[in-house]
Short mmCIF file of C-alpha atoms and ligand atoms in Angstrom, two decimals:
data_model
loop_
_atom_site.label_atom_id
_atom_site.label_comp_id
_atom_site.label_asym_id
_atom_site.label_seq_id
_atom_site.Cartn_x
_atom_site.Cartn_y
_atom_site.Cartn_z
CA MET A 507 -157.26 -69.84 -29.47
CA THR A 508 -156.59 -71.48 -26.13
CA GLU A 509 -154.13 -70.08 -23.70
CA LEU A 510 -153.29 -71.18 -20.18
CA LYS A 511 -156.33 -72.59 -18.45
CA GLY A 512 -157.21 -72.35 -14.77
CA LYS A 513 -157.83 -75.35 -12.61
CA ALA A 514 -161.18 -76.84 -13.51
CA GLU A 515 -162.54 -76.82 -9.95
CA SER A 516 -162.08 -73.10 -9.27
CA GLY A 517 -163.47 -72.13 -12.64
CA TRP A 518 -160.83 -69.55 -13.53
CA ARG A 519 -160.37 -69.57 -17.28
CA LEU A 520 -158.25 -66.57 -18.03
CA GLU A 521 -156.81 -65.21 -21.24
CA ASN A 522 -154.78 -62.07 -21.80
CA SER A 523 -155.64 -60.78 -25.24
CA TYR A 524 -155.11 -57.13 -24.25
CA ALA A 525 -151.49 -57.88 -23.39
CA ARG A 526 -150.86 -58.71 -27.05
CA LEU A 527 -151.39 -55.05 -27.98
CA PRO A 528 -148.24 -52.94 -28.48
CA GLU A 529 -146.41 -52.51 -25.18
CA LEU A 530 -147.16 -48.84 -24.89
CA PHE A 531 -150.74 -49.71 -23.92
CA PHE A 532 -149.91 -51.40 -20.61
CA SER A 533 -147.33 -52.26 -17.97
CA SER A 534 -146.82 -55.73 -16.55
CA LEU A 535 -147.12 -55.68 -12.80
CA ASP A 536 -145.65 -57.32 -9.75
CA LEU A 537 -148.19 -58.13 -7.08
CA SER A 538 -148.42 -55.93 -3.99
CA PRO A 539 -149.61 -58.45 -1.38
CA VAL A 540 -151.76 -57.20 1.47
CA ARG A 541 -151.48 -58.20 5.12
CA ARG A 542 -154.70 -59.95 6.05
CA PRO A 543 -157.33 -60.30 3.35
CA GLU A 544 -160.87 -60.91 4.47
CA LEU A 545 -163.88 -61.40 2.25
CA ILE A 546 -166.63 -58.88 2.99
CA ILE A 547 -169.07 -59.54 0.19
CA LEU A 548 -169.25 -61.90 -2.75
CA ASN A 549 -171.70 -61.71 -5.63
CA HIS A 550 -172.82 -65.31 -5.91
CA SER A 551 -175.00 -64.98 -8.99
CA LEU A 552 -172.33 -63.04 -10.88
CA ALA A 553 -169.67 -65.57 -9.86
CA GLU A 554 -171.83 -68.38 -11.17
CA SER A 555 -172.49 -66.62 -14.46
CA LEU A 556 -168.72 -66.23 -14.85
CA GLY A 557 -168.27 -69.96 -14.32
CA LEU A 558 -166.48 -69.40 -11.00
CA ASN A 559 -166.94 -71.78 -8.11
CA VAL A 560 -168.51 -69.83 -5.23
CA HIS A 561 -167.22 -72.23 -2.59
CA ASP A 562 -163.70 -72.02 -3.96
CA LEU A 563 -163.79 -68.21 -4.11
CA GLN A 564 -164.52 -68.13 -0.37
CA SER A 565 -161.59 -70.41 0.47
CA LYS A 566 -158.24 -69.05 1.65
CA LYS A 567 -156.82 -69.33 -1.84
CA GLY A 568 -159.93 -67.82 -3.43
CA VAL A 569 -159.76 -64.79 -1.14
CA ALA A 570 -156.00 -64.48 -1.69
CA ILE A 571 -156.76 -64.15 -5.41
CA LEU A 572 -159.41 -61.47 -4.79
CA ALA A 573 -156.84 -59.58 -2.71
CA GLY A 574 -154.07 -59.80 -5.30
CA ASN A 575 -151.93 -61.93 -2.96
CA GLN A 576 -151.99 -64.81 -5.43
CA ILE A 577 -152.76 -64.93 -9.09
CA PRO A 578 -154.90 -67.61 -10.63
CA ASP A 579 -153.42 -69.85 -13.30
CA GLY A 580 -153.43 -68.15 -16.65
CA SER A 581 -153.28 -64.64 -15.19
CA LEU A 582 -150.82 -62.04 -16.45
CA PRO A 583 -151.36 -58.98 -14.27
CA ILE A 584 -151.12 -55.66 -16.05
CA ALA A 585 -152.06 -52.03 -15.50
CA GLN A 586 -153.58 -50.33 -18.53
CA ALA A 587 -152.38 -47.03 -19.88
CA TYR A 588 -154.84 -44.34 -20.92
CA ALA A 589 -155.26 -40.62 -21.11
CA GLY A 590 -158.29 -38.41 -20.80
CA HIS A 591 -159.84 -35.01 -20.61
CA GLN A 592 -160.49 -34.40 -16.93
CA PHE A 593 -162.93 -31.50 -16.52
CA GLY A 594 -161.93 -30.47 -20.03
CA TYR A 595 -158.15 -30.67 -19.57
CA PHE A 596 -156.07 -33.33 -21.29
CA THR A 597 -153.96 -35.53 -18.97
CA VAL A 598 -152.00 -38.76 -19.35
CA LEU A 599 -153.31 -41.29 -16.84
CA GLY A 600 -153.49 -45.08 -16.54
CA ASP A 601 -154.61 -47.58 -13.92
CA GLY A 602 -153.10 -45.93 -10.86
CA ARG A 603 -154.69 -48.30 -8.40
CA ALA A 604 -155.96 -51.23 -10.38
CA MET A 605 -154.63 -54.32 -12.05
CA LEU A 606 -156.21 -56.39 -14.74
CA ILE A 607 -155.65 -59.99 -13.76
CA GLY A 608 -156.95 -61.31 -17.04
CA GLU A 609 -160.02 -61.87 -19.18
CA GLN A 610 -162.35 -64.56 -17.91
CA ILE A 611 -163.96 -66.67 -20.60
CA THR A 612 -167.45 -67.39 -19.29
CA PRO A 613 -169.37 -70.64 -19.83
CA GLU A 614 -171.34 -68.72 -22.49
CA GLY A 615 -168.08 -67.95 -24.26
CA GLU A 616 -168.06 -64.25 -23.39
CA ARG A 617 -164.82 -62.48 -22.54
CA VAL A 618 -164.85 -60.13 -19.53
CA ASP A 619 -162.09 -58.23 -17.76
CA ILE A 620 -161.39 -59.16 -14.16
CA GLN A 621 -159.84 -56.16 -12.48
CA LEU A 622 -158.76 -55.61 -8.90
CA LYS A 623 -159.33 -52.00 -7.85
CA GLY A 624 -157.32 -50.77 -4.88
CA SER A 625 -154.62 -53.36 -5.52
CA GLY A 626 -151.57 -51.16 -4.98
CA ARG A 627 -149.16 -48.90 -6.79
CA THR A 628 -148.54 -49.12 -10.52
CA PRO A 629 -146.32 -47.16 -12.91
CA TYR A 630 -149.33 -44.84 -13.36
CA SER A 631 -149.93 -44.08 -9.66
CA ARG A 632 -148.12 -40.75 -9.74
CA HIS A 633 -147.91 -39.64 -6.08
CA ALA A 634 -150.88 -41.62 -4.81
CA ASP A 635 -150.89 -44.87 -2.84
CA GLY A 636 -152.69 -47.16 -5.27
CA ARG A 637 -155.14 -48.15 -2.57
CA ALA A 638 -158.84 -47.76 -1.88
CA ALA A 639 -160.94 -47.53 1.28
CA LEU A 640 -163.71 -49.92 2.26
CA GLY A 641 -166.58 -47.38 2.16
CA PRO A 642 -166.08 -46.26 -1.46
CA MET A 643 -165.55 -49.85 -2.66
CA LEU A 644 -168.79 -50.99 -1.02
CA ARG A 645 -170.47 -47.91 -2.45
CA GLU A 646 -169.33 -48.92 -5.96
CA TYR A 647 -170.57 -52.46 -5.29
CA ILE A 648 -174.04 -51.26 -4.25
CA ILE A 649 -174.56 -48.70 -6.99
CA SER A 650 -173.13 -50.73 -9.86
CA GLU A 651 -175.25 -53.74 -8.93
CA ALA A 652 -178.32 -51.49 -8.59
CA MET A 653 -177.62 -50.09 -12.06
CA HIS A 654 -177.37 -53.58 -13.49
CA ALA A 655 -180.70 -54.54 -11.93
CA LEU A 656 -182.26 -51.36 -13.35
CA GLY A 657 -181.32 -52.67 -16.79
CA ILE A 658 -178.51 -50.17 -17.38
CA ALA A 659 -175.25 -51.37 -18.95
CA THR A 660 -172.51 -51.23 -16.34
CA THR A 661 -169.34 -52.75 -15.03
CA ARG A 662 -170.23 -55.26 -12.32
CA SER A 663 -168.92 -55.96 -8.83
CA LEU A 664 -167.84 -59.47 -7.98
CA ALA A 665 -166.43 -59.01 -4.49
CA VAL A 666 -164.98 -56.70 -1.89
CA VAL A 667 -162.19 -57.81 0.42
CA THR A 668 -160.58 -55.82 3.20
CA THR A 669 -156.81 -55.82 3.23
CA GLY A 670 -156.11 -55.75 6.97
CA GLU A 671 -154.15 -52.54 6.34
CA LEU A 672 -155.07 -48.96 7.08
CA ILE A 673 -154.88 -46.32 4.39
CA VAL A 674 -154.39 -42.65 5.02
CA ARG A 675 -157.01 -40.21 3.78
CA GLU A 676 -158.39 -37.41 5.97
CA THR A 677 -158.32 -40.05 8.68
CA GLU A 678 -157.02 -43.61 8.68
CA LEU A 679 -159.47 -45.95 6.97
CA PRO A 680 -159.65 -49.70 6.40
CA GLY A 681 -158.18 -50.60 3.02
CA ALA A 682 -160.22 -52.68 0.57
CA ILE A 683 -160.10 -54.14 -2.91
CA LEU A 684 -163.05 -54.39 -5.26
CA THR A 685 -163.12 -57.01 -8.02
CA ARG A 686 -164.60 -55.25 -11.00
CA VAL A 687 -165.95 -57.17 -13.97
CA ALA A 688 -166.26 -55.33 -17.26
CA GLY A 689 -166.99 -56.04 -20.92
CA SER A 690 -163.60 -54.36 -21.27
CA HIS A 691 -161.80 -51.34 -19.89
CA LEU A 692 -161.34 -49.77 -23.33
CA ARG A 693 -162.09 -46.09 -22.90
CA VAL A 694 -162.32 -42.99 -25.06
CA GLY A 695 -159.17 -42.13 -23.12
CA THR A 696 -157.41 -45.27 -24.36
CA PHE A 697 -157.81 -43.94 -27.90
CA GLN A 698 -156.64 -40.50 -26.84
CA TYR A 699 -153.56 -42.15 -25.37
CA ALA A 700 -152.89 -43.97 -28.67
CA THR A 701 -153.26 -40.79 -30.71
CA ASN A 702 -151.12 -38.66 -28.45
CA LEU A 703 -148.38 -41.11 -27.47
CA GLY A 704 -148.36 -43.72 -30.20
CA THR A 705 -148.07 -44.07 -33.96
CA VAL A 706 -150.94 -44.49 -36.40
CA GLU A 707 -150.11 -48.19 -36.41
CA ASP A 708 -150.57 -48.33 -32.61
CA LEU A 709 -153.90 -46.60 -33.03
CA ARG A 710 -154.93 -49.04 -35.75
CA ALA A 711 -153.93 -52.00 -33.57
CA LEU A 712 -156.11 -50.62 -30.77
CA ALA A 713 -159.05 -49.97 -33.10
CA ASP A 714 -158.77 -53.44 -34.65
CA TYR A 715 -158.60 -55.00 -31.18
CA THR A 716 -161.69 -53.05 -30.10
CA LEU A 717 -163.62 -54.08 -33.19
CA GLN A 718 -162.70 -57.69 -32.61
CA ARG A 719 -163.57 -57.53 -28.94
CA HIS A 720 -166.86 -55.63 -29.05
CA PHE A 721 -168.22 -55.50 -32.54
CA SER A 722 -167.35 -58.82 -34.15
CA ASP A 723 -171.01 -59.93 -34.18
CA ASN A 724 -172.15 -56.79 -35.95
CA ASN A 725 -172.39 -56.02 -39.60
CA ILE A 726 -169.31 -53.86 -39.78
CA GLY A 727 -169.68 -52.58 -43.34
CA GLU A 728 -167.07 -51.10 -45.66
CA ASN A 729 -165.38 -48.72 -43.25
CA PRO A 730 -164.82 -50.59 -39.95
CA TYR A 731 -163.45 -47.52 -38.15
CA LEU A 732 -166.49 -45.46 -39.06
CA PHE A 733 -168.58 -48.32 -37.77
CA LEU A 734 -166.60 -48.27 -34.51
CA LEU A 735 -167.40 -44.57 -34.13
CA GLU A 736 -171.08 -44.89 -35.06
CA GLU A 737 -171.66 -47.87 -32.81
CA THR A 738 -169.95 -46.25 -29.83
CA ILE A 739 -172.14 -43.18 -30.39
CA ARG A 740 -175.22 -45.39 -30.54
CA ARG A 741 -174.31 -47.18 -27.30
CA GLN A 742 -173.59 -43.97 -25.43
CA ALA A 743 -176.84 -42.39 -26.67
CA ASP A 744 -178.64 -45.40 -25.26
CA LEU A 745 -176.72 -45.39 -21.99
CA ILE A 746 -176.98 -41.69 -21.18
CA ALA A 747 -180.72 -41.64 -21.97
CA LYS A 748 -181.13 -44.46 -19.45
CA TRP A 749 -179.18 -42.51 -16.83
CA GLN A 750 -181.46 -39.51 -17.33
CA LEU A 751 -184.60 -41.61 -17.10
CA VAL A 752 -183.69 -42.98 -13.64
CA GLY A 753 -182.11 -39.76 -12.34
CA PHE A 754 -178.54 -41.09 -12.22
CA ILE A 755 -175.78 -38.50 -12.10
CA HIS A 756 -172.39 -39.92 -13.00
CA GLY A 757 -170.49 -36.99 -11.59
CA VAL A 758 -167.15 -37.42 -13.36
CA MET A 759 -167.78 -37.88 -17.08
CA ASN A 760 -164.14 -37.38 -18.00
CA THR A 761 -163.21 -39.05 -21.29
CA ASP A 762 -161.21 -41.68 -19.38
CA ASN A 763 -164.44 -42.64 -17.66
CA MET A 764 -166.37 -43.27 -20.88
CA THR A 765 -166.21 -46.83 -22.17
CA ILE A 766 -166.34 -48.01 -25.76
CA SER A 767 -168.42 -51.02 -24.67
CA GLY A 768 -171.22 -48.67 -23.60
CA GLU A 769 -171.02 -49.70 -19.95
CA THR A 770 -171.23 -47.21 -17.11
CA ILE A 771 -167.81 -47.11 -15.42
CA ASP A 772 -166.19 -45.36 -12.47
CA TYR A 773 -168.51 -45.12 -9.52
CA GLY A 774 -166.69 -42.38 -7.64
CA PRO A 775 -168.83 -39.32 -7.11
CA CYS A 776 -172.01 -40.62 -8.74
CA ALA A 777 -175.38 -40.50 -6.99
CA PHE A 778 -179.09 -40.66 -7.72
CA MET A 779 -181.21 -37.55 -7.56
CA ASP A 780 -184.05 -37.44 -5.02
CA THR A 781 -185.72 -34.06 -5.61
CA TYR A 782 -186.04 -33.25 -9.28
CA ASP A 783 -183.72 -30.38 -10.14
CA PRO A 784 -182.03 -30.44 -13.55
CA LYS A 785 -179.00 -28.58 -12.17
CA THR A 786 -178.26 -31.20 -9.52
CA VAL A 787 -174.56 -31.79 -8.83
CA PHE A 788 -173.28 -34.02 -6.02
CA SER A 789 -169.54 -34.11 -6.67
CA SER A 790 -167.58 -31.94 -4.25
CA ILE A 791 -165.08 -30.95 -6.95
CA ASP A 792 -167.58 -30.14 -9.71
CA VAL A 793 -167.90 -26.53 -8.64
CA TYR A 794 -169.08 -25.21 -12.02
CA GLY A 795 -171.62 -27.99 -12.57
CA ARG A 796 -169.90 -29.29 -15.69
CA TYR A 797 -171.30 -32.74 -14.95
CA ALA A 798 -174.71 -31.64 -13.64
CA TYR A 799 -177.72 -33.85 -14.41
CA ASN A 800 -178.99 -31.77 -17.34
CA ASN A 801 -175.50 -31.46 -18.84
CA GLN A 802 -174.87 -35.19 -19.14
CA PRO A 803 -176.10 -35.58 -22.75
CA TYR A 804 -174.02 -32.58 -23.89
CA ILE A 805 -170.93 -33.88 -22.12
CA GLY A 806 -171.56 -37.26 -23.75
CA LEU A 807 -171.55 -35.47 -27.09
CA TRP A 808 -168.38 -33.55 -26.23
CA ASN A 809 -166.59 -36.75 -25.20
CA LEU A 810 -167.67 -38.53 -28.37
CA ALA A 811 -166.31 -35.64 -30.42
CA ARG A 812 -162.94 -36.22 -28.70
CA PHE A 813 -163.28 -39.92 -29.61
CA ALA A 814 -164.04 -39.03 -33.23
CA GLU A 815 -160.91 -36.83 -33.36
CA THR A 816 -158.73 -39.75 -32.33
CA LEU A 817 -160.08 -41.85 -35.18
CA LEU A 818 -159.53 -39.26 -37.95
CA PRO A 819 -156.32 -40.87 -39.31
CA LEU A 820 -158.19 -44.16 -39.72
CA LEU A 821 -161.47 -42.85 -41.08
CA HIS A 822 -160.18 -41.67 -44.45
CA ASP A 823 -156.84 -40.96 -46.16
CA ASP A 824 -158.13 -37.52 -47.04
CA LYS A 825 -158.33 -35.36 -43.93
CA GLU A 826 -161.30 -33.29 -45.12
CA GLN A 827 -163.24 -36.43 -45.91
CA ALA A 828 -162.35 -37.91 -42.53
CA ILE A 829 -163.62 -34.79 -40.77
CA LYS A 830 -166.84 -34.87 -42.76
CA LEU A 831 -167.45 -38.54 -41.89
CA SER A 832 -166.83 -37.93 -38.21
CA GLN A 833 -169.04 -34.84 -38.09
CA ASP A 834 -171.91 -36.67 -39.74
CA ALA A 835 -171.56 -39.50 -37.24
CA ILE A 836 -171.44 -37.12 -34.27
CA LYS A 837 -174.59 -35.34 -35.43
CA GLU A 838 -176.47 -38.58 -34.98
CA PHE A 839 -175.85 -38.59 -31.24
CA ILE A 840 -178.42 -35.94 -30.34
CA LYS A 841 -181.01 -37.51 -32.62
CA LEU A 842 -180.46 -40.95 -31.11
CA TYR A 843 -180.36 -39.60 -27.58
CA ASN A 844 -183.60 -37.64 -28.06
CA HIS A 845 -185.30 -40.65 -29.56
CA ASN A 846 -184.22 -42.88 -26.66
CA TRP A 847 -185.19 -40.37 -24.01
CA LEU A 848 -188.59 -39.76 -25.58
CA SER A 849 -189.42 -43.44 -25.92
CA GLY A 850 -188.21 -44.11 -22.37
CA MET A 851 -190.31 -41.25 -21.01
CA ARG A 852 -193.34 -42.43 -22.98
CA ALA A 853 -192.99 -45.83 -21.29
CA LYS A 854 -192.68 -44.17 -17.86
CA LEU A 855 -196.02 -42.46 -18.57
CA GLY A 856 -197.73 -45.58 -19.96
CA ILE A 857 -197.79 -44.26 -23.52
CA PHE A 858 -197.47 -46.70 -26.40
CA ASP A 859 -197.88 -44.51 -29.47
CA GLU A 860 -196.38 -41.20 -30.59
CA GLU A 861 -197.88 -37.75 -30.81
CA PRO A 862 -196.01 -34.62 -31.90
CA GLU A 863 -196.75 -32.78 -28.63
CA ASP A 864 -195.35 -35.54 -26.41
CA ARG A 865 -192.10 -33.79 -25.63
CA ALA A 866 -193.80 -30.55 -24.61
CA PHE A 867 -196.22 -32.54 -22.48
CA MET A 868 -193.36 -34.33 -20.69
CA GLU A 869 -191.46 -31.10 -20.20
CA GLU A 870 -194.56 -29.57 -18.65
CA LEU A 871 -194.61 -32.34 -16.04
CA LEU A 872 -190.87 -31.98 -15.34
CA GLY A 873 -191.30 -28.22 -15.07
CA ILE A 874 -193.93 -28.50 -12.36
CA MET A 875 -192.00 -31.26 -10.59
CA HIS A 876 -189.10 -28.83 -10.43
CA LYS A 877 -191.28 -25.92 -9.30
CA TYR A 878 -192.74 -27.96 -6.42
CA SER A 879 -189.48 -29.78 -5.54
CA ALA A 880 -191.03 -33.18 -6.17
CA ASP A 881 -189.13 -36.41 -5.70
CA TYR A 882 -188.18 -37.73 -9.16
CA THR A 883 -188.62 -41.49 -8.59
CA ASN A 884 -191.67 -41.25 -6.34
CA THR A 885 -193.56 -38.94 -8.69
CA PHE A 886 -193.46 -41.61 -11.38
CA LEU A 887 -194.36 -44.28 -8.81
CA ALA A 888 -197.41 -42.26 -7.76
CA LEU A 889 -198.48 -41.94 -11.39
CA THR A 890 -197.97 -45.68 -11.89
CA PHE A 891 -200.19 -46.66 -8.98
CA ASP A 892 -202.50 -43.65 -9.16
CA GLU A 893 -201.88 -42.99 -5.48
CA PHE A 894 -201.09 -39.43 -4.57
CA GLU A 895 -199.87 -38.25 -1.20
CA ASP A 896 -200.50 -34.70 0.04
CA THR A 897 -197.44 -33.12 -1.50
CA ALA A 898 -197.13 -29.60 -2.89
CA LEU A 899 -196.91 -31.04 -6.40
CA PHE A 900 -200.01 -33.18 -6.23
CA GLU A 901 -202.05 -30.45 -4.56
CA SER A 902 -201.14 -27.88 -7.19
CA VAL A 903 -203.49 -26.59 -9.86
CA GLU A 904 -200.79 -27.09 -12.48
CA PHE A 905 -200.54 -30.78 -11.67
CA SER A 906 -204.26 -31.30 -11.78
CA GLY A 907 -204.36 -29.69 -15.24
CA TRP A 908 -201.47 -31.80 -16.41
CA TYR A 909 -203.07 -34.95 -14.97
CA ASP A 910 -206.25 -34.34 -16.98
CA SER A 911 -204.31 -33.95 -20.20
CA TRP A 912 -202.36 -37.11 -19.36
CA GLN A 913 -205.58 -39.04 -18.87
CA ASN A 914 -206.83 -37.70 -22.21
CA ARG A 915 -203.55 -38.69 -23.82
CA LEU A 916 -203.92 -42.25 -22.47
CA GLY A 917 -207.54 -42.32 -23.63
CA ARG A 918 -206.50 -41.53 -27.22
CA GLN A 919 -204.40 -44.68 -27.59
CA GLU A 920 -205.74 -48.14 -28.37
CA GLU A 921 -204.10 -49.90 -25.43
CA SER A 922 -206.11 -50.29 -22.23
CA LYS A 923 -205.35 -48.52 -18.94
CA ASP A 924 -204.33 -51.92 -17.56
CA LEU A 925 -201.68 -52.29 -20.21
CA SER A 926 -200.44 -48.78 -19.50
CA HIS A 927 -200.19 -49.65 -15.83
CA GLU A 928 -198.12 -52.75 -16.63
CA LEU A 929 -195.82 -50.75 -18.89
CA MET A 930 -195.36 -48.15 -16.17
CA LYS A 931 -194.57 -50.81 -13.55
CA ASP A 932 -191.84 -52.13 -15.84
CA SER A 933 -190.48 -48.65 -16.54
CA ASN A 934 -190.61 -46.95 -13.13
CA PRO A 935 -188.44 -48.53 -10.44
CA ALA A 936 -189.94 -49.14 -7.01
CA LEU A 937 -186.63 -48.02 -5.56
CA ILE A 938 -183.26 -46.59 -6.41
CA PRO A 939 -180.14 -46.57 -4.23
CA ARG A 940 -181.11 -43.40 -2.40
CA ASN A 941 -178.21 -41.52 -0.88
CA HIS A 942 -179.43 -41.71 2.72
CA ARG A 943 -179.93 -45.46 2.40
CA VAL A 944 -176.51 -45.97 0.81
CA GLU A 945 -174.97 -43.94 3.63
CA ALA A 946 -176.83 -45.95 6.29
CA ALA A 947 -175.62 -49.22 4.76
CA LEU A 948 -172.03 -47.97 4.60
CA GLU A 949 -172.13 -46.59 8.13
CA ALA A 950 -173.26 -49.92 9.56
CA ALA A 951 -170.54 -51.68 7.56
CA GLU A 952 -167.73 -49.28 8.38
CA GLU A 953 -168.55 -48.51 12.00
CA GLN A 954 -170.05 -51.73 13.32
CA GLU A 955 -168.83 -54.27 10.78
CA ASP A 956 -172.53 -54.97 10.32
CA TYR A 957 -173.06 -55.94 6.70
CA SER A 958 -176.67 -57.02 7.11
CA VAL A 959 -178.06 -53.53 6.32
CA MET A 960 -176.20 -53.56 3.01
CA GLU A 961 -177.23 -57.12 2.22
CA ARG A 962 -180.93 -56.41 2.77
CA PHE A 963 -180.64 -53.26 0.69
CA LEU A 964 -178.90 -55.14 -2.13
CA ASP A 965 -181.63 -57.72 -2.03
CA ALA A 966 -184.34 -55.07 -2.45
CA LEU A 967 -182.31 -53.37 -5.21
CA SER A 968 -181.83 -56.61 -7.13
CA ASN A 969 -185.31 -56.48 -8.65
CA PRO A 970 -186.38 -52.84 -8.77
CA TYR A 971 -189.39 -53.47 -10.98
CA ALA A 972 -190.92 -56.09 -8.66
CA HIS A 973 -192.86 -53.49 -6.63
CA SER A 974 -192.96 -55.93 -3.72
CA PRO A 975 -194.14 -54.98 -0.21
CA GLU A 976 -190.58 -55.36 1.19
CA GLN A 977 -189.40 -52.62 -1.15
CA ALA A 978 -191.84 -50.01 0.13
CA GLU A 979 -189.62 -48.82 3.00
CA TYR A 980 -186.88 -47.89 0.51
CA SER A 981 -189.04 -45.28 -1.19
CA GLU A 982 -189.18 -43.24 2.01
CA LEU A 983 -187.49 -39.89 1.56
CA PRO A 984 -184.60 -38.62 3.65
CA GLU A 985 -185.26 -36.24 6.53
CA PRO A 986 -185.18 -32.67 5.22
CA THR A 987 -181.73 -31.14 5.71
CA SER A 988 -180.08 -27.90 4.79
CA ARG A 989 -176.81 -29.67 3.97
CA PRO A 990 -176.64 -30.82 0.36
CA TYR A 991 -175.42 -34.38 -0.24
CA ARG A 992 -171.76 -34.41 -1.33
CA THR A 993 -169.74 -37.12 -3.08
CA PHE A 994 -166.02 -37.59 -3.68
CA CYS A 995 -163.68 -38.87 -6.42
CA GLY A 996 -160.88 -41.41 -6.12
CA THR A 997 -161.19 -42.00 -2.38
P1 AMP B 2479 -160.85 -41.37 -11.30
O1 AMP B 2479 -161.16 -40.00 -10.82
O2 AMP B 2479 -161.31 -42.43 -10.34
O3 AMP B 2479 -161.33 -41.61 -12.70
O4 AMP B 2479 -159.28 -41.53 -11.30
C1 AMP B 2479 -158.44 -40.74 -12.09
C2 AMP B 2479 -157.05 -41.32 -12.09
O5 AMP B 2479 -156.48 -41.29 -10.78
C3 AMP B 2479 -156.99 -42.76 -12.56
O6 AMP B 2479 -155.85 -42.88 -13.37
C4 AMP B 2479 -156.84 -43.54 -11.27
O7 AMP B 2479 -156.18 -44.77 -11.46
C5 AMP B 2479 -156.01 -42.58 -10.43
N1 AMP B 2479 -156.18 -42.79 -8.98
C6 AMP B 2479 -157.28 -42.54 -8.24
N2 AMP B 2479 -157.07 -42.85 -6.95
C7 AMP B 2479 -155.79 -43.33 -6.86
C8 AMP B 2479 -154.96 -43.82 -5.79
N3 AMP B 2479 -155.40 -43.90 -4.54
N4 AMP B 2479 -153.72 -44.21 -6.12
C9 AMP B 2479 -153.26 -44.14 -7.37
N5 AMP B 2479 -153.96 -43.68 -8.40
C10 AMP B 2479 -155.23 -43.28 -8.17
MG1 MG B 2480 -161.56 -43.36 -13.70
#
C-alpha cells in the first residue's frame, strides 16, 4: 500500500496508518511554528538507518521540519489520544505536547513513528503550554541513546532543535523540540482509552491495528487477542528484567508510559542508580516510592493486569472464560521475569549453567553490596576484571566468603575462566549515564552552549561493552554529597 511519498533526496517516506483508526483515537493538528529553530544535535547513524539524508536534515528546510515549522511531503500531523493510571489513578490524557508527523518507512521496510516532542499545544494539553525545555530534551536524547547502546529496547532520539523562544517554568528556559523515533506510540493507556471512551468495535480496531503493526511476523494462533496479551507480557518481562540488570529506574511507570511494542518510553524522571539500594527513588513526586527500583517488576505486573482488563471483551464471549484466560496469561509474567533476571545475572557473574542455589547466591551478593553501599555498576566491573579497590565492600569478610563461593561456582562449570571473563565483559557495561555526568553535560550545554561535553559522553556511551581506555573516566563516582539526586516529570 503506497501513500504519498517524500522527495527522494531528503529520504522522507511517510505513511499515516494510525490516522485510519476511528477518529476518537487522535486529533489532526495545525502546526505551531516556532520563531528561530536551530539544530543542536542530530543522530547521524539513526538518520541513516531511517533512510534520511543527513545533509538535507541539516539544511534550513530539514531543520524547519524538525521544529514543526514545515511538514515533509506525506505527513499528516496528529496528536494521539490515550488514558492511563498515573500513580494508580485513572486519567484521560493524550499527546499534550507532541505531534506525530507520520510513520517513516525505512529502507529495511520497517515502520517507525516520527514524533516531535515539545511541538506546541494540542487538544490534549489541558492548561499546559505544549512546550519542552532544552535540558530535559537533551537528557532524553542522552539516556535513550545510552539505553539503546546497552541493548535495551527503547524509543530513539533523532534530533534536538532549540526554538528561539523562552518557556516559563520556575525560571525562563530555552524551548526545544526532540524528534522521537518509536516502533509505535501504542500504550497500555491507548487500550484503556478505547475501553473507557469507545465501543467494543473501536477496541477491536485498535487491537487489530496493533497486531498488524507489531505482531504480524509472529505465529498468532487461534485467539489473536490472547496472543496480543501474552506477547506484550513477554516483551515487558524481558524489558523490565533488563532495566533491573543495569540499575535503570524509570521513575514514572504509569500505564500511559508502558508501550505495547516493549520499548522503554518517557524519559522524564528516570535515572541510573549509582549506590546499590533496592529502595532507590529519584523522582521528586514519587514520595511513597511506588516506582522505586525494587518495585518495578511488580508495577509492570500491575500495569499488565490493567492491559488484560481492557482486552476482556475480545478475549472470549463468555466473561468468566475471558477472565480465566487473562489471569493465566498474567501469571506468566513473574515466571518470565524471574527467568530473564536470573539468566541475565548469571551472565553478569560469568555463569553458563544453572544450579538451584543460584538465586540465593546472587541475593547474598546484592545483600552485601547494599550493606556496604557499593556502587552497582562498578561492583560488577571489578568482578569482571578481578580488580578490587579498597572499598568497604571488598574489604569485608562477607565479600571474601562470597568471592570464594563464586570461584567455586565458576570452577564447577565446564567453561574456562577466560570464557567467563568474555561473557562478563559482554554483560557488564563499562559505563552507564551516571547522573553527575549527565548533569555536567547538560550544564555545559545550557549555560555555555558548549555541546562538546555531551558529544564526548555520547561517544563513550555508544559502545558500553567496549571497555576501552577512553571510557575509564566515566566510571568515576560522584563526589559524596548529602543531597540525594532528584529528577522531574514533564519539564
Ligand atoms: P508524562 O508525565 O510525561 O508522561 O506526561 C503526562 C501527560 O502530560 C501527557 O499527556 C503529556 O502529553 C502531558 N504534558 C506534559 N508536559 C506537558 C506540557 N508542557 N504541555 C502540555 N502537556 C504536557
Ligand atoms: Mg508520558
